[in-house]
GROMACS .gro file of C-alpha atoms in nm:
model
  248
    1UNK     CA    1   6.718   8.896  13.857
    2UNK     CA    2   6.880   8.992  13.527
    3UNK     CA    3   7.235   8.862  13.487
    4UNK     CA    4   7.525   8.925  13.249
    5UNK     CA    5   7.875   8.792  13.199
    6UNK     CA    6   8.153   9.049  13.159
    7UNK     CA    7   8.458   8.919  12.973
    8UNK     CA    8   8.797   9.068  12.897
    9UNK     CA    9   9.089   8.968  12.672
   10UNK     CA   10   9.391   8.908  12.893
   11UNK     CA   11   9.745   8.777  12.908
   12UNK     CA   12   9.838   8.993  12.609
   13UNK     CA   13  10.112   9.196  12.778
   14UNK     CA   14   9.913   9.515  12.731
   15UNK     CA   15   9.705   9.689  12.993
   16UNK     CA   16   9.665   9.602  13.357
   17UNK     CA   17   9.513   9.255  13.398
   18UNK     CA   18   9.543   9.260  13.776
   19UNK     CA   19   9.350   9.587  13.804
   20UNK     CA   20   9.075   9.477  13.563
   21UNK     CA   21   9.019   9.126  13.698
   22UNK     CA   22   8.803   9.224  14.001
   23UNK     CA   23   8.545   9.385  13.769
   24UNK     CA   24   8.488   9.094  13.529
   25UNK     CA   25   8.352   8.739  13.545
   26UNK     CA   26   8.533   8.573  13.252
   27UNK     CA   27   8.888   8.605  13.116
   28UNK     CA   28   8.988   8.521  12.759
   29UNK     CA   29   9.356   8.431  12.780
   30UNK     CA   30   9.595   8.474  12.486
   31UNK     CA   31   9.750   8.141  12.389
   32UNK     CA   32  10.084   8.256  12.250
   33UNK     CA   33  10.000   8.303  11.882
   34UNK     CA   34   9.924   8.676  11.884
   35UNK     CA   35  10.054   8.751  12.233
   36UNK     CA   36  10.164   8.583  12.553
   37UNK     CA   37  10.354   8.262  12.624
   38UNK     CA   38  10.336   7.969  12.863
   39UNK     CA   39  10.448   8.181  13.156
   40UNK     CA   40  10.192   8.458  13.098
   41UNK     CA   41   9.922   8.196  13.052
   42UNK     CA   42  10.007   8.036  13.386
   43UNK     CA   43  10.018   8.373  13.563
   44UNK     CA   44   9.688   8.487  13.412
   45UNK     CA   45   9.519   8.159  13.504
   46UNK     CA   46   9.642   8.201  13.861
   47UNK     CA   47   9.515   8.559  13.867
   48UNK     CA   48   9.174   8.444  13.741
   49UNK     CA   49   9.155   8.174  14.007
   50UNK     CA   50   9.239   8.429  14.275
   51UNK     CA   51   8.954   8.652  14.158
   52UNK     CA   52   8.708   8.364  14.097
   53UNK     CA   53   8.690   8.447  13.727
   54UNK     CA   54   8.604   8.184  13.462
   55UNK     CA   55   8.887   8.093  13.225
   56UNK     CA   56   8.867   8.082  12.847
   57UNK     CA   57   9.110   8.035  12.558
   58UNK     CA   58   9.169   8.323  12.316
   59UNK     CA   59   9.319   8.161  12.003
   60UNK     CA   60   9.432   8.356  11.700
   61UNK     CA   61   9.635   8.347  11.383
   62UNK     CA   62  10.009   8.305  11.437
   63UNK     CA   63  10.073   8.676  11.388
   64UNK     CA   64  10.250   8.844  11.679
   65UNK     CA   65  10.378   9.121  11.453
   66UNK     CA   66  10.026   9.249  11.386
   67UNK     CA   67   9.874   9.138  11.719
   68UNK     CA   68   9.654   8.890  11.533
   69UNK     CA   69   9.454   9.167  11.370
   70UNK     CA   70   9.554   9.103  11.008
   71UNK     CA   71   9.335   8.868  10.804
   72UNK     CA   72   9.522   8.561  10.679
   73UNK     CA   73   9.384   8.316  10.426
   74UNK     CA   74   9.464   7.958  10.527
   75UNK     CA   75   9.329   7.612  10.434
   76UNK     CA   76   9.060   7.485  10.669
   77UNK     CA   77   9.284   7.212  10.810
   78UNK     CA   78   9.543   7.471  10.914
   79UNK     CA   79   9.277   7.682  11.088
   80UNK     CA   80   9.151   7.366  11.260
   81UNK     CA   81   9.500   7.275  11.379
   82UNK     CA   82   9.592   7.619  11.512
   83UNK     CA   83   9.267   7.638  11.712
   84UNK     CA   84   9.307   7.286  11.852
   85UNK     CA   85   9.670   7.345  11.954
   86UNK     CA   86   9.596   7.671  12.135
   87UNK     CA   87   9.289   7.545  12.318
   88UNK     CA   88   9.463   7.223  12.421
   89UNK     CA   89   9.758   7.423  12.552
   90UNK     CA   90   9.551   7.648  12.777
   91UNK     CA   91   9.327   7.360  12.883
   92UNK     CA   92   9.633   7.171  13.005
   93UNK     CA   93   9.764   7.477  13.193
   94UNK     CA   94   9.423   7.523  13.355
   95UNK     CA   95   9.405   7.155  13.448
   96UNK     CA   96   9.747   7.169  13.608
   97UNK     CA   97   9.628   7.467  13.811
   98UNK     CA   98   9.326   7.265  13.927
   99UNK     CA   99   9.055   7.441  13.728
  100UNK     CA  100   8.843   7.369  13.421
  101UNK     CA  101   8.852   7.560  13.094
  102UNK     CA  102   8.513   7.725  13.045
  103UNK     CA  103   8.501   7.881  12.697
  104UNK     CA  104   8.678   7.974  12.376
  105UNK     CA  105   8.672   8.314  12.208
  106UNK     CA  106   8.870   8.359  11.884
  107UNK     CA  107   9.082   8.672  11.869
  108UNK     CA  108   9.106   8.964  11.629
  109UNK     CA  109   9.099   8.885  11.259
  110UNK     CA  110   9.010   8.520  11.323
  111UNK     CA  111   8.705   8.631  11.523
  112UNK     CA  112   8.590   8.883  11.263
  113UNK     CA  113   8.638   8.645  10.972
  114UNK     CA  114   8.445   8.370  11.151
  115UNK     CA  115   8.163   8.614  11.215
  116UNK     CA  116   8.095   8.656  10.842
  117UNK     CA  117   8.231   8.331  10.691
  118UNK     CA  118   8.011   8.030  10.759
  119UNK     CA  119   8.267   7.772  10.645
  120UNK     CA  120   8.540   7.919  10.863
  121UNK     CA  121   8.300   7.936  11.156
  122UNK     CA  122   8.222   7.568  11.108
  123UNK     CA  123   8.591   7.475  11.106
  124UNK     CA  124   8.655   7.669  11.426
  125UNK     CA  125   8.355   7.531  11.613
  126UNK     CA  126   8.438   7.173  11.511
  127UNK     CA  127   8.794   7.223  11.635
  128UNK     CA  128   8.668   7.349  11.970
  129UNK     CA  129   8.420   7.062  11.999
  130UNK     CA  130   8.688   6.806  11.923
  131UNK     CA  131   8.896   6.940  12.211
  132UNK     CA  132   8.606   6.952  12.457
  133UNK     CA  133   8.238   6.954  12.361
  134UNK     CA  134   8.147   7.116  12.693
  135UNK     CA  135   8.330   7.440  12.610
  136UNK     CA  136   8.119   7.748  12.539
  137UNK     CA  137   8.185   7.925  12.208
  138UNK     CA  138   8.197   8.305  12.241
  139UNK     CA  139   8.111   8.485  11.919
  140UNK     CA  140   7.973   8.811  11.783
  141UNK     CA  141   7.599   8.837  11.844
  142UNK     CA  142   7.409   8.732  11.533
  143UNK     CA  143   7.718   8.592  11.360
  144UNK     CA  144   7.796   8.268  11.177
  145UNK     CA  145   8.016   8.162  11.467
  146UNK     CA  146   7.714   8.157  11.700
  147UNK     CA  147   7.496   7.978  11.446
  148UNK     CA  148   7.753   7.712  11.358
  149UNK     CA  149   7.824   7.637  11.724
  150UNK     CA  150   7.455   7.583  11.787
  151UNK     CA  151   7.419   7.377  11.469
  152UNK     CA  152   7.677   7.122  11.585
  153UNK     CA  153   7.524   7.105  11.931
  154UNK     CA  154   7.758   7.330  12.124
  155UNK     CA  155   7.663   7.599  12.370
  156UNK     CA  156   7.719   7.947  12.230
  157UNK     CA  157   7.739   8.285  12.403
  158UNK     CA  158   7.638   8.591  12.202
  159UNK     CA  159   7.895   8.860  12.267
  160UNK     CA  160   7.849   9.236  12.257
  161UNK     CA  161   8.102   9.516  12.304
  162UNK     CA  162   8.096   9.811  12.540
  163UNK     CA  163   8.394   9.983  12.381
  164UNK     CA  164   8.327   9.937  12.007
  165UNK     CA  165   8.078  10.097  11.770
  166UNK     CA  166   7.844   9.899  11.546
  167UNK     CA  167   7.741   9.908  11.182
  168UNK     CA  168   7.380   9.873  11.064
  169UNK     CA  169   7.429   9.502  10.983
  170UNK     CA  170   7.536   9.427  11.340
  171UNK     CA  171   7.907   9.403  11.259
  172UNK     CA  172   8.170   9.599  11.447
  173UNK     CA  173   8.303   9.916  11.288
  174UNK     CA  174   8.649   9.825  11.146
  175UNK     CA  175   8.938   9.949  11.358
  176UNK     CA  176   9.071  10.123  11.048
  177UNK     CA  177   8.788  10.376  11.078
  178UNK     CA  178   8.823  10.671  11.318
  179UNK     CA  179   8.497  10.606  11.506
  180UNK     CA  180   8.559  10.234  11.572
  181UNK     CA  181   8.650  10.271  11.939
  182UNK     CA  182   8.440  10.424  12.214
  183UNK     CA  183   8.664  10.646  12.424
  184UNK     CA  184   8.401  10.813  12.646
  185UNK     CA  185   8.317  10.636  12.972
  186UNK     CA  186   7.958  10.758  12.984
  187UNK     CA  187   7.896  10.636  12.629
  188UNK     CA  188   8.046  10.294  12.703
  189UNK     CA  189   7.836  10.252  13.018
  190UNK     CA  190   7.518  10.362  12.837
  191UNK     CA  191   7.580  10.128  12.545
  192UNK     CA  192   7.641   9.836  12.779
  193UNK     CA  193   7.322   9.906  12.971
  194UNK     CA  194   7.117   9.947  12.652
  195UNK     CA  195   7.239   9.619  12.506
  196UNK     CA  196   7.167   9.427  12.825
  197UNK     CA  197   6.833   9.576  12.924
  198UNK     CA  198   6.680   9.677  12.590
  199UNK     CA  199   6.846   9.415  12.369
  200UNK     CA  200   6.930   9.687  12.116
  201UNK     CA  201   7.232   9.892  12.015
  202UNK     CA  202   7.248  10.228  11.840
  203UNK     CA  203   7.481  10.205  11.540
  204UNK     CA  204   7.742  10.457  11.432
  205UNK     CA  205   7.485  10.582  11.181
  206UNK     CA  206   7.220  10.636  11.448
  207UNK     CA  207   7.005  10.333  11.366
  208UNK     CA  208   6.874  10.116  11.649
  209UNK     CA  209   6.911   9.743  11.582
  210UNK     CA  210   6.827   9.432  11.782
  211UNK     CA  211   7.107   9.245  11.957
  212UNK     CA  212   7.145   8.943  12.186
  213UNK     CA  213   7.373   8.997  12.485
  214UNK     CA  214   7.489   8.691  12.682
  215UNK     CA  215   7.833   8.832  12.755
  216UNK     CA  216   7.977   9.181  12.723
  217UNK     CA  217   8.340   9.246  12.632
  218UNK     CA  218   8.578   9.511  12.755
  219UNK     CA  219   8.910   9.507  12.569
  220UNK     CA  220   9.197   9.468  12.813
  221UNK     CA  221   9.435   9.655  12.582
  222UNK     CA  222   9.211   9.965  12.571
  223UNK     CA  223   9.360  10.273  12.735
  224UNK     CA  224   9.042  10.316  12.943
  225UNK     CA  225   8.995   9.946  13.019
  226UNK     CA  226   9.019   9.963  13.399
  227UNK     CA  227   8.808  10.279  13.415
  228UNK     CA  228   8.541  10.132  13.185
  229UNK     CA  229   8.529   9.797  13.367
  230UNK     CA  230   8.487   9.964  13.705
  231UNK     CA  231   8.221  10.207  13.580
  232UNK     CA  232   8.021   9.939  13.395
  233UNK     CA  233   8.021   9.698  13.687
  234UNK     CA  234   7.919   9.980  13.921
  235UNK     CA  235   7.632  10.090  13.698
  236UNK     CA  236   7.503   9.738  13.645
  237UNK     CA  237   7.512   9.674  14.018
  238UNK     CA  238   7.314   9.995  14.076
  239UNK     CA  239   7.057   9.876  13.821
  240UNK     CA  240   7.019   9.543  14.000
  241UNK     CA  241   7.192   9.341  13.730
  242UNK     CA  242   7.404   9.053  13.860
  243UNK     CA  243   7.744   8.988  13.701
  244UNK     CA  244   7.840   8.622  13.678
  245UNK     CA  245   8.017   8.388  13.442
  246UNK     CA  246   7.819   8.157  13.215
  247UNK     CA  247   7.953   7.847  13.389
  248UNK     CA  248   7.776   7.928  13.717
   0.00000   0.00000   0.00000
């Protein structure tokens, strides 16, 4: 049976985490740098446990004002430290709640920069490994983050997006462009199904490119997040595709 992990960014104070949680298998929890705080982390971990959803850290630049979506140039050691601190923090909260941290997915600008910058990707993956070498690194399919994680012997999960459009090089269309977000439910469901079953995605320019899909993301802060999550899970179930986290 074909399987897929569905992940969602949570604990960000935007959207409806409780409504989305039943339709996903992995939660990426904000660690306080772009959104959230200790209390939201604890509550989101508890919500994930209740719904039997795998728990991951969602570290970012310290940039609450811009929701972590503004690129910041920092020395490698500072990037290393901010990743380590955030992952350690959520790992401790998870441990206190009696569960194990499963994965790490960088957020926003940090994620996008690591996708195209090999050196930054190496710093991030080394930081994650130094916290816990068993953690799975979530990164953009085909990106440096995936390659660097594999190079240092870590497990990597190639991530694709149901609610974002793609460029011909496999990168996500920048949010600054008007066609970056997919707002139509039917289109989001079709793109998800295509990426999982055909291992391709049709870009914003109409080109079909190859893609690896280990986990599919639905943004929790999207205005259609609950609707998309429910529709995608329903369609995948109809197609005989099992949804489960990568830890199982």
